[in-house]
Each structure stands twice: as structure tokens, then as C-alpha cells.
Amino acid sequence: MELDFPFYLRAARDMYREVAAEWATPIAPKDILLNDYLNMSVTLNQLLVATNSVNLNVPGPTDDDEALVTLYARGVVQMLLISLKQQWTHLINLEEADLAVFARFPQMRLNHQFIGIETMLLNSYHQKRHTDFSHAWRSYLKLGLNELKISPATLDEAIRRLLKTV
């Protein structure tokens, strides 16, 4: 399997332990999880714009595919960090068969998919519901692998680059 979720979680654990000392504005420990969710929300909104999904129902051309992949991979890393802090890492580990199911249900209206992921993440945070996080995670993976057509190998490389394991 080209996407090694257990490896990504182990690599992200180091990021989890490093509360950024370089932050211009320190964050109270109780707000770190909130900050992670907000970062994920920003990434989702940047992806929404980068894929021209705000006014269109299908992704439009982007000027820089590599930047889009890096932006998407940043969201994967942010989801890993959230799962570590919430102790929901068991929801991250998916098998090839799980990923294959995503292809059976194409979503042509990306704006609906983005708002659905955002809603599930908000429910996950406010209601502390791991089922919503699981749905958001799976929908996010589906978005990247199926609708945005990012290959697992390309995604793996981008994730490893962000986790500084390359």
C-alpha cells in the first residue's frame, strides 16, 4: 500500500510533541486542539478556492498542481495531528479495500463535499464525536484521491516531505 498511515502517525507524533516555540502569539494549552481544527478549516477553504469549487460544481484547472498537492497533504497532516490529540488514531488507519470503496461514490459537486467535511469537523470538535471525525477523514481522503485525482504515490511523497521524513 502506497499510503502508510501508521508511519504517518508515528512521524506526526513528533510534530504533536513540538508545540511551536516560534509562534508569534503563544496559545494556551487548552486552545491547541481548537487551533488545529481552525488550521484544518483554513486549509479546506484554501482548497475550495484552489480547485475553483466556489462557483463551479467540478474542479477547474489550477495553475500549479504541485501547490495543490502540497496544500491537500497539509490537510492530511492536520488531520493526523487532530487524531493524535483526540486519541482517535485508530480512525486514521485504512486499508486498500477501504480506499477502493471511495471510487464507487463519485461526488461531482465539490462545494457540497467541502461543506460536508467542514460540518463533520465542527461536530467532531464541538460534540466530541469521533464518528464525525471518521466521516470527515474518509471524505477528505476521497476528495483527494478520487475527485482531485491525486495519486497515492504523489500524496505519499508530499506527506513525507511535510513530515520531514524524506
PDB file of C-alpha atoms in Angstrom:
ATOM      1  CA  MET A   1       0.000   0.000   0.000  1.00  0.00           C
ATOM      2  CA  GLU A   2       1.423   3.333  -1.039  1.00  0.00           C
ATOM      3  CA  LEU A   3      -0.248   5.293   1.777  1.00  0.00           C
ATOM      4  CA  ASP A   4       1.364   4.193   5.042  1.00  0.00           C
ATOM      5  CA  PHE A   5      -0.966   5.612   7.694  1.00  0.00           C
ATOM      6  CA  PRO A   6       0.780   4.005  10.701  1.00  0.00           C
ATOM      7  CA  PHE A   7       4.091   5.512   9.538  1.00  0.00           C
ATOM      8  CA  TYR A   8       2.498   8.949   9.065  1.00  0.00           C
ATOM      9  CA  LEU A   9       1.034   8.812  12.574  1.00  0.00           C
ATOM     10  CA  ARG A  10       4.413   7.932  14.091  1.00  0.00           C
ATOM     11  CA  ALA A  11       6.082  10.778  12.193  1.00  0.00           C
ATOM     12  CA  ALA A  12       3.311  13.221  13.116  1.00  0.00           C
ATOM     13  CA  ARG A  13       3.688  12.309  16.797  1.00  0.00           C
ATOM     14  CA  ASP A  14       6.957  14.272  16.803  1.00  0.00           C
ATOM     15  CA  MET A  15       5.088  17.309  15.465  1.00  0.00           C
ATOM     16  CA  TYR A  16       2.448  16.768  18.150  1.00  0.00           C
ATOM     17  CA  ARG A  17       5.091  16.945  20.850  1.00  0.00           C
ATOM     18  CA  GLU A  18       6.630  20.100  19.413  1.00  0.00           C
ATOM     19  CA  VAL A  19       4.326  22.915  20.403  1.00  0.00           C
ATOM     20  CA  ALA A  20       5.757  25.595  18.168  1.00  0.00           C
ATOM     21  CA  ALA A  21       8.052  27.837  20.167  1.00  0.00           C
ATOM     22  CA  GLU A  22       8.270  30.094  17.125  1.00  0.00           C
ATOM     23  CA  TRP A  23       4.611  31.148  17.301  1.00  0.00           C
ATOM     24  CA  ALA A  24       4.331  34.917  17.431  1.00  0.00           C
ATOM     25  CA  THR A  25       1.293  34.624  19.686  1.00  0.00           C
ATOM     26  CA  PRO A  26       1.501  31.868  22.290  1.00  0.00           C
ATOM     27  CA  ILE A  27      -1.522  29.592  22.563  1.00  0.00           C
ATOM     28  CA  ALA A  28      -2.852  28.332  25.862  1.00  0.00           C
ATOM     29  CA  PRO A  29      -2.608  24.531  26.151  1.00  0.00           C
ATOM     30  CA  LYS A  30      -6.401  24.249  26.254  1.00  0.00           C
ATOM     31  CA  ASP A  31      -6.622  26.056  22.887  1.00  0.00           C
ATOM     32  CA  ILE A  32      -4.114  23.941  20.950  1.00  0.00           C
ATOM     33  CA  LEU A  33      -6.742  21.460  19.760  1.00  0.00           C
ATOM     34  CA  LEU A  34      -9.029  24.327  18.748  1.00  0.00           C
ATOM     35  CA  ASN A  35      -6.115  25.829  16.812  1.00  0.00           C
ATOM     36  CA  ASP A  36      -5.625  22.513  14.982  1.00  0.00           C
ATOM     37  CA  TYR A  37      -9.276  22.442  13.946  1.00  0.00           C
ATOM     38  CA  LEU A  38      -9.081  26.077  12.813  1.00  0.00           C
ATOM     39  CA  ASN A  39      -5.942  25.330  10.784  1.00  0.00           C
ATOM     40  CA  MET A  40      -7.795  22.466   9.099  1.00  0.00           C
ATOM     41  CA  SER A  41     -10.696  24.796   8.345  1.00  0.00           C
ATOM     42  CA  VAL A  42      -8.317  27.288   6.716  1.00  0.00           C
ATOM     43  CA  THR A  43      -6.783  24.513   4.621  1.00  0.00           C
ATOM     44  CA  LEU A  44     -10.231  23.347   3.484  1.00  0.00           C
ATOM     45  CA  ASN A  45     -11.144  26.871   2.448  1.00  0.00           C
ATOM     46  CA  GLN A  46      -7.863  27.310   0.580  1.00  0.00           C
ATOM     47  CA  LEU A  47      -8.542  24.032  -1.255  1.00  0.00           C
ATOM     48  CA  LEU A  48     -12.050  25.226  -2.083  1.00  0.00           C
ATOM     49  CA  VAL A  49     -10.585  28.304  -3.759  1.00  0.00           C
ATOM     50  CA  ALA A  50      -7.640  26.465  -5.364  1.00  0.00           C
ATOM     51  CA  THR A  51      -9.979  23.969  -7.047  1.00  0.00           C
ATOM     52  CA  ASN A  52     -12.336  26.714  -8.286  1.00  0.00           C
ATOM     53  CA  SER A  53     -15.142  24.983  -6.410  1.00  0.00           C
ATOM     54  CA  VAL A  54     -16.690  28.129  -5.002  1.00  0.00           C
ATOM     55  CA  ASN A  55     -18.736  28.888  -8.114  1.00  0.00           C
ATOM     56  CA  LEU A  56     -18.230  25.706 -10.124  1.00  0.00           C
ATOM     57  CA  ASN A  57     -19.583  22.254  -9.424  1.00  0.00           C
ATOM     58  CA  VAL A  58     -16.477  20.420 -10.606  1.00  0.00           C
ATOM     59  CA  PRO A  59     -12.820  21.247 -10.077  1.00  0.00           C
ATOM     60  CA  GLY A  60     -11.434  23.710 -12.566  1.00  0.00           C
ATOM     61  CA  PRO A  61      -7.881  23.920 -13.772  1.00  0.00           C
ATOM     62  CA  THR A  62      -5.271  25.062 -11.308  1.00  0.00           C
ATOM     63  CA  ASP A  63      -2.124  26.931 -12.199  1.00  0.00           C
ATOM     64  CA  ASP A  64       0.105  24.788 -10.006  1.00  0.00           C
ATOM     65  CA  ASP A  65      -0.699  21.128  -9.433  1.00  0.00           C
ATOM     66  CA  GLU A  66       2.259  20.709  -7.073  1.00  0.00           C
ATOM     67  CA  ALA A  67       0.993  23.537  -4.847  1.00  0.00           C
ATOM     68  CA  LEU A  68      -2.457  21.915  -4.787  1.00  0.00           C
ATOM     69  CA  VAL A  69      -0.977  18.550  -3.760  1.00  0.00           C
ATOM     70  CA  THR A  70       1.092  20.218  -1.024  1.00  0.00           C
ATOM     71  CA  LEU A  71      -1.969  22.088   0.232  1.00  0.00           C
ATOM     72  CA  TYR A  72      -4.004  18.875   0.273  1.00  0.00           C
ATOM     73  CA  ALA A  73      -1.181  16.987   2.031  1.00  0.00           C
ATOM     74  CA  ARG A  74      -1.060  19.747   4.660  1.00  0.00           C
ATOM     75  CA  GLY A  75      -4.687  18.913   5.421  1.00  0.00           C
ATOM     76  CA  VAL A  76      -3.791  15.235   5.808  1.00  0.00           C
ATOM     77  CA  VAL A  77      -1.075  16.144   8.329  1.00  0.00           C
ATOM     78  CA  GLN A  78      -3.503  18.412  10.181  1.00  0.00           C
ATOM     79  CA  MET A  79      -5.994  15.550  10.405  1.00  0.00           C
ATOM     80  CA  LEU A  80      -3.226  13.301  11.749  1.00  0.00           C
ATOM     81  CA  LEU A  81      -2.438  15.857  14.456  1.00  0.00           C
ATOM     82  CA  ILE A  82      -6.091  16.166  15.425  1.00  0.00           C
ATOM     83  CA  SER A  83      -6.423  12.383  15.656  1.00  0.00           C
ATOM     84  CA  LEU A  84      -3.360  12.196  17.905  1.00  0.00           C
ATOM     85  CA  LYS A  85      -4.633  14.881  20.254  1.00  0.00           C
ATOM     86  CA  GLN A  86      -8.129  13.405  20.390  1.00  0.00           C
ATOM     87  CA  GLN A  87      -6.717   9.875  20.753  1.00  0.00           C
ATOM     88  CA  TRP A  88      -8.600   8.807  17.647  1.00  0.00           C
ATOM     89  CA  THR A  89      -5.640   7.362  15.735  1.00  0.00           C
ATOM     90  CA  HIS A  90      -7.496   4.084  15.191  1.00  0.00           C
ATOM     91  CA  LEU A  91      -9.781   6.004  12.810  1.00  0.00           C
ATOM     92  CA  ILE A  92      -6.873   7.005  10.571  1.00  0.00           C
ATOM     93  CA  ASN A  93      -5.666   3.527   9.624  1.00  0.00           C
ATOM     94  CA  LEU A  94      -7.420   2.493   6.436  1.00  0.00           C
ATOM     95  CA  GLU A  95      -6.692  -0.422   4.126  1.00  0.00           C
ATOM     96  CA  GLU A  96      -6.637  -0.586   0.327  1.00  0.00           C
ATOM     97  CA  ALA A  97     -10.151  -2.040   0.368  1.00  0.00           C
ATOM     98  CA  ASP A  98     -11.421   0.952   2.365  1.00  0.00           C
ATOM     99  CA  LEU A  99      -9.913   3.343  -0.168  1.00  0.00           C
ATOM    100  CA  ALA A 100     -11.314   1.358  -3.102  1.00  0.00           C
ATOM    101  CA  VAL A 101     -14.860   1.892  -1.815  1.00  0.00           C
ATOM    102  CA  PHE A 102     -14.472   5.643  -2.289  1.00  0.00           C
ATOM    103  CA  ALA A 103     -14.381   5.275  -6.074  1.00  0.00           C
ATOM    104  CA  ARG A 104     -17.881   3.784  -6.114  1.00  0.00           C
ATOM    105  CA  PHE A 105     -19.480   7.044  -4.986  1.00  0.00           C
ATOM    106  CA  PRO A 106     -18.157   9.924  -7.100  1.00  0.00           C
ATOM    107  CA  GLN A 107     -19.082  13.425  -5.938  1.00  0.00           C
ATOM    108  CA  MET A 108     -19.495  15.823  -8.826  1.00  0.00           C
ATOM    109  CA  ARG A 109     -20.431  18.790  -6.648  1.00  0.00           C
ATOM    110  CA  LEU A 110     -17.269  19.563  -4.748  1.00  0.00           C
ATOM    111  CA  ASN A 111     -18.769  22.528  -2.941  1.00  0.00           C
ATOM    112  CA  HIS A 112     -21.136  20.088  -1.191  1.00  0.00           C
ATOM    113  CA  GLN A 113     -18.223  17.855  -0.288  1.00  0.00           C
ATOM    114  CA  PHE A 114     -16.247  20.753   1.191  1.00  0.00           C
ATOM    115  CA  ILE A 115     -19.155  21.976   3.304  1.00  0.00           C
ATOM    116  CA  GLY A 116     -19.865  18.402   4.427  1.00  0.00           C
ATOM    117  CA  ILE A 117     -16.281  17.910   5.595  1.00  0.00           C
ATOM    118  CA  GLU A 118     -16.373  21.271   7.387  1.00  0.00           C
ATOM    119  CA  THR A 119     -19.659  20.374   9.120  1.00  0.00           C
ATOM    120  CA  MET A 120     -18.351  16.989  10.247  1.00  0.00           C
ATOM    121  CA  LEU A 121     -15.176  18.587  11.612  1.00  0.00           C
ATOM    122  CA  LEU A 122     -17.188  21.177  13.538  1.00  0.00           C
ATOM    123  CA  ASN A 123     -19.386  18.438  15.011  1.00  0.00           C
ATOM    124  CA  SER A 124     -16.282  16.445  15.837  1.00  0.00           C
ATOM    125  CA  TYR A 125     -14.840  19.379  17.756  1.00  0.00           C
ATOM    126  CA  HIS A 126     -17.950  20.735  19.470  1.00  0.00           C
ATOM    127  CA  GLN A 127     -19.715  17.449  20.183  1.00  0.00           C
ATOM    128  CA  LYS A 128     -16.503  15.420  20.694  1.00  0.00           C
ATOM    129  CA  ARG A 129     -17.893  12.815  18.303  1.00  0.00           C
ATOM    130  CA  HIS A 130     -15.295  10.504  16.863  1.00  0.00           C
ATOM    131  CA  THR A 131     -17.794   9.220  14.289  1.00  0.00           C
ATOM    132  CA  ASP A 132     -17.959  12.685  12.734  1.00  0.00           C
ATOM    133  CA  PHE A 133     -14.173  12.867  12.646  1.00  0.00           C
ATOM    134  CA  SER A 134     -14.065   9.449  10.978  1.00  0.00           C
ATOM    135  CA  HIS A 135     -16.537  10.592   8.307  1.00  0.00           C
ATOM    136  CA  ALA A 136     -14.605  13.837   7.777  1.00  0.00           C
ATOM    137  CA  TRP A 137     -11.334  11.917   7.430  1.00  0.00           C
ATOM    138  CA  ARG A 138     -12.789   9.466   4.921  1.00  0.00           C
ATOM    139  CA  SER A 139     -14.464  12.252   2.952  1.00  0.00           C
ATOM    140  CA  TYR A 140     -11.221  14.216   2.901  1.00  0.00           C
ATOM    141  CA  LEU A 141      -9.286  11.211   1.587  1.00  0.00           C
ATOM    142  CA  LYS A 142     -11.985  10.581  -1.005  1.00  0.00           C
ATOM    143  CA  LEU A 143     -11.778  14.209  -2.097  1.00  0.00           C
ATOM    144  CA  GLY A 144      -8.043  13.986  -2.718  1.00  0.00           C
ATOM    145  CA  LEU A 145      -7.764  10.509  -4.170  1.00  0.00           C
ATOM    146  CA  ASN A 146     -10.924  10.452  -6.289  1.00  0.00           C
ATOM    147  CA  GLU A 147     -12.259  13.915  -7.071  1.00  0.00           C
ATOM    148  CA  LEU A 148      -8.903  15.738  -7.190  1.00  0.00           C
ATOM    149  CA  LYS A 149      -7.245  12.638  -8.675  1.00  0.00           C
ATOM    150  CA  ILE A 150      -4.079  12.849  -6.584  1.00  0.00           C
ATOM    151  CA  SER A 151      -2.248   9.558  -6.959  1.00  0.00           C
ATOM    152  CA  PRO A 152      -1.348   7.688  -3.764  1.00  0.00           C
ATOM    153  CA  ALA A 153       2.351   7.847  -4.703  1.00  0.00           C
ATOM    154  CA  THR A 154       2.242  11.612  -5.220  1.00  0.00           C
ATOM    155  CA  LEU A 155       0.322  12.086  -1.988  1.00  0.00           C
ATOM    156  CA  ASP A 156       2.726   9.845  -0.074  1.00  0.00           C
ATOM    157  CA  GLU A 157       5.687  11.901  -1.284  1.00  0.00           C
ATOM    158  CA  ALA A 158       4.017  15.187  -0.306  1.00  0.00           C
ATOM    159  CA  ILE A 159       3.044  13.912   3.150  1.00  0.00           C
ATOM    160  CA  ARG A 160       6.553  12.608   3.812  1.00  0.00           C
ATOM    161  CA  ARG A 161       8.000  15.944   2.700  1.00  0.00           C
ATOM    162  CA  LEU A 162       5.741  17.818   5.149  1.00  0.00           C
ATOM    163  CA  LEU A 163       6.553  15.379   7.940  1.00  0.00           C
ATOM    164  CA  LYS A 164      10.244  15.839   7.074  1.00  0.00           C
ATOM    165  CA  THR A 165      10.820  12.109   6.649  1.00  0.00           C
ATOM    166  CA  VAL A 166      12.136  12.213   3.076  1.00  0.00           C
TER     167      VAL A 166
END
